[in-house]
Amino acid sequence: MSLILKLMSGVALAGMAEGMALADRAGLQQKDILEVLQLTGLSCPMLIEKGKAIIDGSFPPNHPLQHMQKDLKLSLNMGDQLEQPLPLTATANEVFKHAKRLGYGEHDTSAVYIRARF
């Protein structure tokens, strides 16, 4: 159960980081994106909390990025054992793995945004 919830969280967070990076590149204010997000069905405490950390540019380790990447890898292993394709999880794992390689492993999972920006 825990791995499945981590999988869902990691995929959602990687998507949010990419969305925030695209908004920034498009010249949109990230705080506006977060405000609108809060008015939609996509709003949830985790995404709002991580969105605020992205906007602040501070990533105090609430849940270290390296732990999320480990959980995604374990989910992929479970998927292999059960012959269940997990293409979104595989992609999210690579995004988190790259952020970890960039030195953000001990930062909060929201630091995945740094990887998404480049």
XYZ file of C-alpha atoms in Angstrom:
118
model
C 0.000 0.000 0.000
C 2.761 2.425 0.952
C 4.652 1.895 -2.321
C 1.516 2.455 -4.361
C 0.789 5.725 -2.557
C 4.420 6.832 -3.013
C 4.197 5.943 -6.711
C 1.103 8.112 -7.107
C 2.683 10.948 -5.146
C 5.951 10.834 -7.099
C 4.254 10.816 -10.493
C 1.992 13.731 -9.459
C 4.909 15.729 -8.088
C 7.021 15.192 -11.211
C 4.056 16.407 -13.291
C 3.607 19.461 -11.109
C 7.310 20.309 -11.341
C 7.156 20.121 -15.137
C 4.010 22.243 -15.188
C 5.591 24.886 -12.962
C 8.711 24.892 -15.150
C 6.608 25.325 -18.281
C 4.623 28.133 -16.651
C 7.867 29.880 -15.747
C 9.211 29.458 -19.298
C 5.921 30.797 -20.720
C 6.203 33.921 -18.582
C 3.360 33.016 -16.239
C 3.632 33.770 -12.554
C 3.987 30.561 -10.602
C 2.041 32.019 -7.694
C -0.872 32.539 -10.111
C -0.640 28.914 -11.228
C -0.774 27.798 -7.591
C -3.753 30.072 -6.846
C -5.692 28.686 -9.808
C -4.694 25.127 -8.901
C -6.297 25.630 -5.499
C -9.613 26.375 -7.246
C -9.640 23.123 -9.201
C -10.278 19.469 -8.506
C -6.510 18.910 -8.711
C -5.962 20.815 -5.478
C -4.620 18.721 -2.646
C -2.513 19.571 0.399
C 0.605 17.810 -0.945
C 0.629 19.664 -4.263
C -0.082 23.014 -2.598
C 2.696 22.472 -0.029
C 5.219 21.405 -2.681
C 4.126 24.232 -4.991
C 4.822 26.768 -2.257
C 8.285 25.253 -1.716
C 8.965 25.518 -5.455
C 7.904 29.178 -5.497
C 9.994 29.943 -2.390
C 12.970 28.105 -3.871
C 13.606 26.455 -0.524
C 13.500 22.725 -0.178
C 13.740 21.839 3.531
C 13.663 18.051 3.732
C 10.140 17.126 4.755
C 10.485 13.988 2.641
C 13.971 13.662 1.111
C 14.080 13.380 -2.661
C 16.396 10.362 -2.446
C 13.727 8.478 -0.484
C 11.103 9.208 -3.135
C 13.437 7.983 -5.858
C 14.098 4.793 -3.849
C 10.353 4.235 -3.432
C 9.757 4.732 -7.158
C 12.504 2.214 -7.895
C 10.939 -0.277 -5.475
C 7.566 0.265 -7.146
C 9.149 -0.473 -10.515
C 10.651 -3.677 -9.092
C 7.211 -4.693 -7.823
C 5.756 -3.941 -11.247
C 8.403 -6.145 -12.854
C 7.616 -9.007 -10.481
C 3.895 -8.715 -11.204
C 4.414 -8.041 -14.940
C 2.570 -4.735 -14.581
C 3.759 -1.960 -16.941
C 4.480 1.302 -15.101
C 5.594 3.740 -17.823
C 4.746 6.933 -15.897
C 6.516 5.646 -12.805
C 9.578 4.795 -14.885
C 9.679 8.326 -16.281
C 9.143 9.927 -12.866
C 11.914 7.733 -11.451
C 14.329 9.041 -14.092
C 13.397 12.648 -13.285
C 13.981 12.093 -9.562
C 17.167 10.143 -10.257
C 18.554 13.045 -12.281
C 17.651 15.560 -9.554
C 19.429 13.303 -7.064
C 22.485 13.197 -9.318
C 22.446 17.014 -9.440
C 22.958 16.995 -5.668
C 19.379 17.392 -4.410
C 19.002 13.941 -2.852
C 18.881 15.224 0.715
C 16.551 18.120 -0.162
C 12.779 17.824 -0.112
C 11.026 16.024 -2.973
C 9.889 19.432 -4.264
C 13.494 19.985 -5.389
C 12.599 17.795 -8.371
C 11.540 21.149 -9.856
C 15.226 22.030 -10.293
C 15.576 19.077 -12.665
C 12.362 19.968 -14.497
C 13.609 23.493 -15.219
C 16.523 22.266 -17.329
